[in-house]
């Protein structure tokens, strides 16, 4: 469960409500197996204090999304999350718009993964459904490969279901998941998943984790956080 957008709502008024720490606790009670936060360089939603408090209070695993900058690597090593996921980051994007381009800077990514590993932090990378990127992730030393499902989610919404474009994107995700597993990495998936489109991804062979945030936060407005998480968990388990 990604709680970033609970913090987004709080930061709209620079106040204290809604509290992402409470959201994380409710997510745990709803059955979330882990909590994800993305501490962006511009601190647009999650703040340093949120990360530090969650590390002390979470009973489930903490996944720390981060850019590959020295500042973020230093912060991650001090925080000691259960895993750290390397993601691209742009100042003008509303949310993460694509996967990390490991092919373009393999040595730099490998150095970040090595530093994290030296601190005992498993490294995950968030990449598009591209064989070049998945293979580059393995060469860089990543133990977890999360395939970006945004193109699938967008196609599913445009077609009103699992039409030809969505099916093609799903096929690519499944194929890259198999490559990741064959290369010794865990196969995760996330971005844009919701109650309508999650089923087809949840049944992909070998998938280890799904990371879902915005859809659950949106449903929590109507059902409450605990129930929104429980609804998604039931769909995934089914």
PDB file of C-alpha atoms in Angstrom:
ATOM      1  CA  UNK A   1       0.000   0.000   0.000  1.00  0.00           C
ATOM      2  CA  UNK A   2       1.486   3.338  -1.126  1.00  0.00           C
ATOM      3  CA  UNK A   3       0.388   6.157   1.181  1.00  0.00           C
ATOM      4  CA  UNK A   4       1.999   9.055  -0.714  1.00  0.00           C
ATOM      5  CA  UNK A   5      -1.292  10.647  -1.703  1.00  0.00           C
ATOM      6  CA  UNK A   6      -2.543  10.800   1.858  1.00  0.00           C
ATOM      7  CA  UNK A   7       0.451  13.062   2.401  1.00  0.00           C
ATOM      8  CA  UNK A   8      -0.418  14.933  -0.818  1.00  0.00           C
ATOM      9  CA  UNK A   9      -3.772  15.880   0.665  1.00  0.00           C
ATOM     10  CA  UNK A  10      -2.147  16.960   3.918  1.00  0.00           C
ATOM     11  CA  UNK A  11       0.414  19.108   2.105  1.00  0.00           C
ATOM     12  CA  UNK A  12      -2.355  20.901   0.205  1.00  0.00           C
ATOM     13  CA  UNK A  13      -2.785  22.983   3.376  1.00  0.00           C
ATOM     14  CA  UNK A  14       0.636  22.335   4.926  1.00  0.00           C
ATOM     15  CA  UNK A  15      -1.201  21.114   8.020  1.00  0.00           C
ATOM     16  CA  UNK A  16      -1.339  17.905  10.013  1.00  0.00           C
ATOM     17  CA  UNK A  17      -4.417  16.207   8.534  1.00  0.00           C
ATOM     18  CA  UNK A  18      -4.823  13.645   7.122  1.00  0.00           C
ATOM     19  CA  UNK A  19      -1.937  11.981   8.885  1.00  0.00           C
ATOM     20  CA  UNK A  20      -0.118   9.408   6.714  1.00  0.00           C
ATOM     21  CA  UNK A  21       1.045   7.622   9.864  1.00  0.00           C
ATOM     22  CA  UNK A  22      -2.592   6.946  10.785  1.00  0.00           C
ATOM     23  CA  UNK A  23      -3.228   5.907   7.173  1.00  0.00           C
ATOM     24  CA  UNK A  24      -0.394   3.378   7.420  1.00  0.00           C
ATOM     25  CA  UNK A  25      -1.836   1.966  10.636  1.00  0.00           C
ATOM     26  CA  UNK A  26      -5.275   1.635   9.028  1.00  0.00           C
ATOM     27  CA  UNK A  27      -3.688  -0.024   5.997  1.00  0.00           C
ATOM     28  CA  UNK A  28      -2.039  -2.565   8.284  1.00  0.00           C
ATOM     29  CA  UNK A  29      -5.398  -3.263   9.926  1.00  0.00           C
ATOM     30  CA  UNK A  30      -6.962  -3.699   6.486  1.00  0.00           C
ATOM     31  CA  UNK A  31      -4.447  -6.404   5.611  1.00  0.00           C
ATOM     32  CA  UNK A  32      -1.681  -4.576   3.746  1.00  0.00           C
ATOM     33  CA  UNK A  33       1.472  -6.679   3.692  1.00  0.00           C
ATOM     34  CA  UNK A  34       3.702  -3.630   3.439  1.00  0.00           C
ATOM     35  CA  UNK A  35       3.698   0.165   3.188  1.00  0.00           C
ATOM     36  CA  UNK A  36       5.434   2.151   0.462  1.00  0.00           C
ATOM     37  CA  UNK A  37       6.474   5.800   0.598  1.00  0.00           C
ATOM     38  CA  UNK A  38       8.279   7.933  -1.973  1.00  0.00           C
ATOM     39  CA  UNK A  39      10.356  10.667  -0.396  1.00  0.00           C
ATOM     40  CA  UNK A  40      10.729  12.985  -3.359  1.00  0.00           C
ATOM     41  CA  UNK A  41      13.573  15.445  -3.647  1.00  0.00           C
ATOM     42  CA  UNK A  42      11.100  18.349  -3.677  1.00  0.00           C
ATOM     43  CA  UNK A  43       9.202  16.912  -0.659  1.00  0.00           C
ATOM     44  CA  UNK A  44       5.877  17.450  -2.408  1.00  0.00           C
ATOM     45  CA  UNK A  45       4.076  14.898  -0.252  1.00  0.00           C
ATOM     46  CA  UNK A  46       5.950  12.581   2.145  1.00  0.00           C
ATOM     47  CA  UNK A  47       8.303  14.401   4.524  1.00  0.00           C
ATOM     48  CA  UNK A  48      11.460  13.217   6.255  1.00  0.00           C
ATOM     49  CA  UNK A  49       9.655  13.010   9.600  1.00  0.00           C
ATOM     50  CA  UNK A  50       6.988  10.742   8.088  1.00  0.00           C
ATOM     51  CA  UNK A  51       9.629   8.272   6.941  1.00  0.00           C
ATOM     52  CA  UNK A  52      11.392   8.250  10.295  1.00  0.00           C
ATOM     53  CA  UNK A  53       8.155   7.780  12.240  1.00  0.00           C
ATOM     54  CA  UNK A  54       6.985   4.976   9.981  1.00  0.00           C
ATOM     55  CA  UNK A  55      10.293   3.149  10.402  1.00  0.00           C
ATOM     56  CA  UNK A  56       9.709   3.168  14.159  1.00  0.00           C
ATOM     57  CA  UNK A  57       5.998   2.319  14.156  1.00  0.00           C
ATOM     58  CA  UNK A  58       5.256  -0.007  11.239  1.00  0.00           C
ATOM     59  CA  UNK A  59       4.661  -3.658  11.998  1.00  0.00           C
ATOM     60  CA  UNK A  60       4.777  -4.610   8.311  1.00  0.00           C
ATOM     61  CA  UNK A  61       7.587  -3.971   5.862  1.00  0.00           C
ATOM     62  CA  UNK A  62       8.569  -0.473   4.728  1.00  0.00           C
ATOM     63  CA  UNK A  63       9.401  -0.014   1.037  1.00  0.00           C
ATOM     64  CA  UNK A  64      11.240   3.248   0.371  1.00  0.00           C
ATOM     65  CA  UNK A  65      10.913   4.678  -3.139  1.00  0.00           C
ATOM     66  CA  UNK A  66      13.792   6.969  -3.979  1.00  0.00           C
ATOM     67  CA  UNK A  67      15.727   8.768  -6.666  1.00  0.00           C
ATOM     68  CA  UNK A  68      19.308   7.658  -7.243  1.00  0.00           C
ATOM     69  CA  UNK A  69      20.882  10.803  -5.781  1.00  0.00           C
ATOM     70  CA  UNK A  70      23.572  10.818  -3.089  1.00  0.00           C
ATOM     71  CA  UNK A  71      21.185  12.607  -0.698  1.00  0.00           C
ATOM     72  CA  UNK A  72      18.532   9.896  -1.049  1.00  0.00           C
ATOM     73  CA  UNK A  73      21.000   7.041  -0.770  1.00  0.00           C
ATOM     74  CA  UNK A  74      22.398   8.578   2.428  1.00  0.00           C
ATOM     75  CA  UNK A  75      18.875   8.998   3.804  1.00  0.00           C
ATOM     76  CA  UNK A  76      17.925   5.419   2.924  1.00  0.00           C
ATOM     77  CA  UNK A  77      21.016   4.031   4.644  1.00  0.00           C
ATOM     78  CA  UNK A  78      20.167   5.997   7.791  1.00  0.00           C
ATOM     79  CA  UNK A  79      16.493   4.948   7.596  1.00  0.00           C
ATOM     80  CA  UNK A  80      17.154   1.228   6.991  1.00  0.00           C
ATOM     81  CA  UNK A  81      13.884   0.350   5.199  1.00  0.00           C
ATOM     82  CA  UNK A  82      13.038  -3.258   4.452  1.00  0.00           C
ATOM     83  CA  UNK A  83      13.591  -2.514   0.764  1.00  0.00           C
ATOM     84  CA  UNK A  84      14.505   0.484  -1.377  1.00  0.00           C
ATOM     85  CA  UNK A  85      13.027   0.938  -4.834  1.00  0.00           C
ATOM     86  CA  UNK A  86      14.932   3.078  -7.317  1.00  0.00           C
ATOM     87  CA  UNK A  87      12.638   5.203  -9.466  1.00  0.00           C
ATOM     88  CA  UNK A  88      13.052   8.064 -11.946  1.00  0.00           C
ATOM     89  CA  UNK A  89      11.994  11.485 -10.752  1.00  0.00           C
ATOM     90  CA  UNK A  90      11.009  14.615 -12.668  1.00  0.00           C
ATOM     91  CA  UNK A  91      10.111  18.032 -11.336  1.00  0.00           C
ATOM     92  CA  UNK A  92       7.238  18.641 -13.758  1.00  0.00           C
ATOM     93  CA  UNK A  93       5.612  15.211 -13.581  1.00  0.00           C
ATOM     94  CA  UNK A  94       2.446  14.747 -11.546  1.00  0.00           C
ATOM     95  CA  UNK A  95       3.388  11.188 -10.679  1.00  0.00           C
ATOM     96  CA  UNK A  96       6.111   8.803 -11.835  1.00  0.00           C
ATOM     97  CA  UNK A  97       5.558   8.594 -15.577  1.00  0.00           C
ATOM     98  CA  UNK A  98       7.829   5.742 -16.597  1.00  0.00           C
ATOM     99  CA  UNK A  99      10.485   3.318 -15.549  1.00  0.00           C
ATOM    100  CA  UNK A 100      14.076   3.924 -14.593  1.00  0.00           C
ATOM    101  CA  UNK A 101      16.454   3.964 -17.573  1.00  0.00           C
ATOM    102  CA  UNK A 102      19.140   1.619 -16.321  1.00  0.00           C
ATOM    103  CA  UNK A 103      20.554   1.063 -19.805  1.00  0.00           C
ATOM    104  CA  UNK A 104      21.528   4.744 -20.021  1.00  0.00           C
ATOM    105  CA  UNK A 105      23.511   4.750 -16.761  1.00  0.00           C
ATOM    106  CA  UNK A 106      24.289   1.179 -15.688  1.00  0.00           C
ATOM    107  CA  UNK A 107      27.409   1.972 -13.674  1.00  0.00           C
ATOM    108  CA  UNK A 108      25.702   4.694 -11.634  1.00  0.00           C
ATOM    109  CA  UNK A 109      22.716   2.461 -10.853  1.00  0.00           C
ATOM    110  CA  UNK A 110      24.997  -0.444  -9.958  1.00  0.00           C
ATOM    111  CA  UNK A 111      26.933   1.810  -7.572  1.00  0.00           C
ATOM    112  CA  UNK A 112      23.722   2.851  -5.791  1.00  0.00           C
ATOM    113  CA  UNK A 113      22.561  -0.759  -5.499  1.00  0.00           C
ATOM    114  CA  UNK A 114      25.967  -1.743  -4.120  1.00  0.00           C
ATOM    115  CA  UNK A 115      25.854   0.982  -1.471  1.00  0.00           C
ATOM    116  CA  UNK A 116      22.379  -0.107  -0.395  1.00  0.00           C
ATOM    117  CA  UNK A 117      23.428  -3.753  -0.317  1.00  0.00           C
ATOM    118  CA  UNK A 118      26.415  -2.828   1.820  1.00  0.00           C
ATOM    119  CA  UNK A 119      23.972  -1.412   4.366  1.00  0.00           C
ATOM    120  CA  UNK A 120      21.841  -4.556   4.249  1.00  0.00           C
ATOM    121  CA  UNK A 121      19.026  -2.981   2.218  1.00  0.00           C
ATOM    122  CA  UNK A 122      17.582  -5.061  -0.644  1.00  0.00           C
ATOM    123  CA  UNK A 123      17.324  -2.978  -3.813  1.00  0.00           C
ATOM    124  CA  UNK A 124      14.394  -2.959  -6.190  1.00  0.00           C
ATOM    125  CA  UNK A 125      14.222  -1.178  -9.543  1.00  0.00           C
ATOM    126  CA  UNK A 126      11.120   0.190 -11.265  1.00  0.00           C
ATOM    127  CA  UNK A 127      11.391  -0.370 -15.016  1.00  0.00           C
ATOM    128  CA  UNK A 128       9.246  -0.424 -18.118  1.00  0.00           C
ATOM    129  CA  UNK A 129       8.325  -3.751 -19.687  1.00  0.00           C
ATOM    130  CA  UNK A 130      11.525  -3.805 -21.753  1.00  0.00           C
ATOM    131  CA  UNK A 131      13.870  -6.777 -21.922  1.00  0.00           C
ATOM    132  CA  UNK A 132      16.884  -4.492 -22.232  1.00  0.00           C
ATOM    133  CA  UNK A 133      15.951  -2.756 -18.974  1.00  0.00           C
ATOM    134  CA  UNK A 134      15.161  -5.986 -17.109  1.00  0.00           C
ATOM    135  CA  UNK A 135      18.467  -7.538 -18.124  1.00  0.00           C
ATOM    136  CA  UNK A 136      20.297  -4.331 -17.202  1.00  0.00           C
ATOM    137  CA  UNK A 137      18.619  -4.476 -13.789  1.00  0.00           C
ATOM    138  CA  UNK A 138      20.004  -7.952 -13.191  1.00  0.00           C
ATOM    139  CA  UNK A 139      23.503  -6.935 -14.305  1.00  0.00           C
ATOM    140  CA  UNK A 140      23.343  -3.933 -11.942  1.00  0.00           C
ATOM    141  CA  UNK A 141      22.680  -6.260  -9.009  1.00  0.00           C
ATOM    142  CA  UNK A 142      18.985  -5.647  -8.318  1.00  0.00           C
ATOM    143  CA  UNK A 143      17.277  -8.429  -6.417  1.00  0.00           C
ATOM    144  CA  UNK A 144      13.757  -7.194  -7.170  1.00  0.00           C
ATOM    145  CA  UNK A 145      12.390  -5.973 -10.505  1.00  0.00           C
ATOM    146  CA  UNK A 146       9.107  -4.071 -10.477  1.00  0.00           C
ATOM    147  CA  UNK A 147       7.478  -3.817 -13.893  1.00  0.00           C
ATOM    148  CA  UNK A 148       5.701  -0.534 -14.619  1.00  0.00           C
ATOM    149  CA  UNK A 149       2.017  -1.278 -15.311  1.00  0.00           C
ATOM    150  CA  UNK A 150       1.004   2.268 -16.242  1.00  0.00           C
ATOM    151  CA  UNK A 151       0.679   1.615 -19.991  1.00  0.00           C
ATOM    152  CA  UNK A 152      -1.526  -1.409 -19.267  1.00  0.00           C
ATOM    153  CA  UNK A 153      -3.702   0.598 -16.856  1.00  0.00           C
ATOM    154  CA  UNK A 154      -4.089   3.457 -19.330  1.00  0.00           C
ATOM    155  CA  UNK A 155      -5.035   1.109 -22.170  1.00  0.00           C
ATOM    156  CA  UNK A 156      -7.501  -0.733 -19.923  1.00  0.00           C
ATOM    157  CA  UNK A 157      -9.210   2.562 -19.054  1.00  0.00           C
ATOM    158  CA  UNK A 158      -9.312   3.755 -22.671  1.00  0.00           C
ATOM    159  CA  UNK A 159     -10.756   0.461 -23.936  1.00  0.00           C
ATOM    160  CA  UNK A 160     -13.146   0.017 -21.010  1.00  0.00           C
ATOM    161  CA  UNK A 161     -11.659  -3.353 -20.201  1.00  0.00           C
ATOM    162  CA  UNK A 162      -9.130  -5.890 -21.427  1.00  0.00           C
ATOM    163  CA  UNK A 163      -9.163  -4.872 -25.086  1.00  0.00           C
ATOM    164  CA  UNK A 164      -6.435  -5.545 -27.653  1.00  0.00           C
ATOM    165  CA  UNK A 165      -4.091  -2.769 -26.473  1.00  0.00           C
ATOM    166  CA  UNK A 166      -4.453  -3.649 -22.784  1.00  0.00           C
ATOM    167  CA  UNK A 167      -3.992  -7.336 -23.570  1.00  0.00           C
ATOM    168  CA  UNK A 168      -0.798  -6.566 -25.477  1.00  0.00           C
ATOM    169  CA  UNK A 169       0.579  -4.537 -22.574  1.00  0.00           C
ATOM    170  CA  UNK A 170      -0.358  -7.320 -20.164  1.00  0.00           C
ATOM    171  CA  UNK A 171       1.449  -9.853 -22.352  1.00  0.00           C
ATOM    172  CA  UNK A 172       4.579  -7.704 -22.257  1.00  0.00           C
ATOM    173  CA  UNK A 173       4.407  -7.418 -18.454  1.00  0.00           C
ATOM    174  CA  UNK A 174       4.056 -11.193 -18.126  1.00  0.00           C
ATOM    175  CA  UNK A 175       6.967 -11.812 -20.501  1.00  0.00           C
ATOM    176  CA  UNK A 176       9.258  -9.425 -18.648  1.00  0.00           C
ATOM    177  CA  UNK A 177       8.217 -10.970 -15.357  1.00  0.00           C
ATOM    178  CA  UNK A 178       9.403 -14.337 -16.653  1.00  0.00           C
ATOM    179  CA  UNK A 179      12.705 -12.806 -17.742  1.00  0.00           C
ATOM    180  CA  UNK A 180      13.175 -11.222 -14.305  1.00  0.00           C
ATOM    181  CA  UNK A 181      12.513 -14.528 -12.558  1.00  0.00           C
ATOM    182  CA  UNK A 182      14.833 -16.416 -14.911  1.00  0.00           C
ATOM    183  CA  UNK A 183      17.566 -13.896 -14.051  1.00  0.00           C
ATOM    184  CA  UNK A 184      17.111 -14.534 -10.331  1.00  0.00           C
ATOM    185  CA  UNK A 185      15.051 -11.469  -9.410  1.00  0.00           C
ATOM    186  CA  UNK A 186      11.673 -11.237  -7.735  1.00  0.00           C
ATOM    187  CA  UNK A 187       8.877 -10.048 -10.047  1.00  0.00           C
ATOM    188  CA  UNK A 188       6.805  -7.147  -8.711  1.00  0.00           C
ATOM    189  CA  UNK A 189       4.340  -4.902 -10.545  1.00  0.00           C
ATOM    190  CA  UNK A 190       2.682  -1.564  -9.933  1.00  0.00           C
ATOM    191  CA  UNK A 191       1.368   1.796 -11.137  1.00  0.00           C
ATOM    192  CA  UNK A 192      -2.206   2.631 -12.082  1.00  0.00           C
ATOM    193  CA  UNK A 193      -3.656  -0.607 -10.724  1.00  0.00           C
ATOM    194  CA  UNK A 194      -7.208  -0.412  -9.388  1.00  0.00           C
ATOM    195  CA  UNK A 195     -10.147  -2.636  -8.523  1.00  0.00           C
ATOM    196  CA  UNK A 196     -11.154  -2.975 -12.185  1.00  0.00           C
ATOM    197  CA  UNK A 197      -7.807  -3.881 -13.722  1.00  0.00           C
ATOM    198  CA  UNK A 198      -5.870  -5.610 -10.942  1.00  0.00           C
ATOM    199  CA  UNK A 199      -7.217  -9.127 -11.449  1.00  0.00           C
ATOM    200  CA  UNK A 200      -5.373  -9.810 -14.699  1.00  0.00           C
ATOM    201  CA  UNK A 201      -2.067  -8.720 -13.176  1.00  0.00           C
ATOM    202  CA  UNK A 202      -2.566 -10.533  -9.877  1.00  0.00           C
ATOM    203  CA  UNK A 203      -2.796 -13.911 -11.643  1.00  0.00           C
ATOM    204  CA  UNK A 204       0.422 -13.554 -13.662  1.00  0.00           C
ATOM    205  CA  UNK A 205       2.723 -16.524 -13.003  1.00  0.00           C
ATOM    206  CA  UNK A 206       5.481 -15.867 -10.498  1.00  0.00           C
ATOM    207  CA  UNK A 207       4.347 -12.415  -9.395  1.00  0.00           C
ATOM    208  CA  UNK A 208       5.598 -11.631  -5.901  1.00  0.00           C
ATOM    209  CA  UNK A 209       4.136  -8.244  -4.902  1.00  0.00           C
ATOM    210  CA  UNK A 210       1.724  -5.636  -6.216  1.00  0.00           C
ATOM    211  CA  UNK A 211       2.273  -2.019  -5.175  1.00  0.00           C
ATOM    212  CA  UNK A 212      -0.954  -0.003  -5.226  1.00  0.00           C
ATOM    213  CA  UNK A 213      -1.629   3.460  -3.817  1.00  0.00           C
ATOM    214  CA  UNK A 214      -3.756   6.068  -5.555  1.00  0.00           C
ATOM    215  CA  UNK A 215      -6.696   3.756  -6.250  1.00  0.00           C
ATOM    216  CA  UNK A 216      -6.883   2.658  -2.619  1.00  0.00           C
ATOM    217  CA  UNK A 217      -6.568   6.219  -1.303  1.00  0.00           C
ATOM    218  CA  UNK A 218      -9.359   7.218  -3.694  1.00  0.00           C
ATOM    219  CA  UNK A 219     -11.630   4.407  -2.505  1.00  0.00           C
ATOM    220  CA  UNK A 220     -10.875   5.280   1.107  1.00  0.00           C
ATOM    221  CA  UNK A 221     -12.854   8.523   0.657  1.00  0.00           C
ATOM    222  CA  UNK A 222     -15.979   6.405   0.246  1.00  0.00           C
ATOM    223  CA  UNK A 223     -15.213   3.312   2.308  1.00  0.00           C
ATOM    224  CA  UNK A 224     -12.522   4.306   4.794  1.00  0.00           C
ATOM    225  CA  UNK A 225      -8.871   3.311   4.519  1.00  0.00           C
ATOM    226  CA  UNK A 226      -9.151   0.006   6.332  1.00  0.00           C
ATOM    227  CA  UNK A 227     -12.012  -1.240   4.172  1.00  0.00           C
ATOM    228  CA  UNK A 228     -10.469   0.110   0.949  1.00  0.00           C
ATOM    229  CA  UNK A 229      -7.302  -1.885   1.630  1.00  0.00           C
ATOM    230  CA  UNK A 230      -9.339  -4.966   2.576  1.00  0.00           C
ATOM    231  CA  UNK A 231     -11.348  -4.739  -0.661  1.00  0.00           C
ATOM    232  CA  UNK A 232      -8.184  -4.638  -2.752  1.00  0.00           C
ATOM    233  CA  UNK A 233      -6.595  -7.421  -0.740  1.00  0.00           C
ATOM    234  CA  UNK A 234      -9.640  -9.646  -1.335  1.00  0.00           C
ATOM    235  CA  UNK A 235      -9.456  -9.011  -5.085  1.00  0.00           C
ATOM    236  CA  UNK A 236      -5.752  -9.840  -5.198  1.00  0.00           C
ATOM    237  CA  UNK A 237      -6.143 -12.994  -3.135  1.00  0.00           C
ATOM    238  CA  UNK A 238      -9.089 -14.138  -5.221  1.00  0.00           C
TER     239      UNK A 238
END
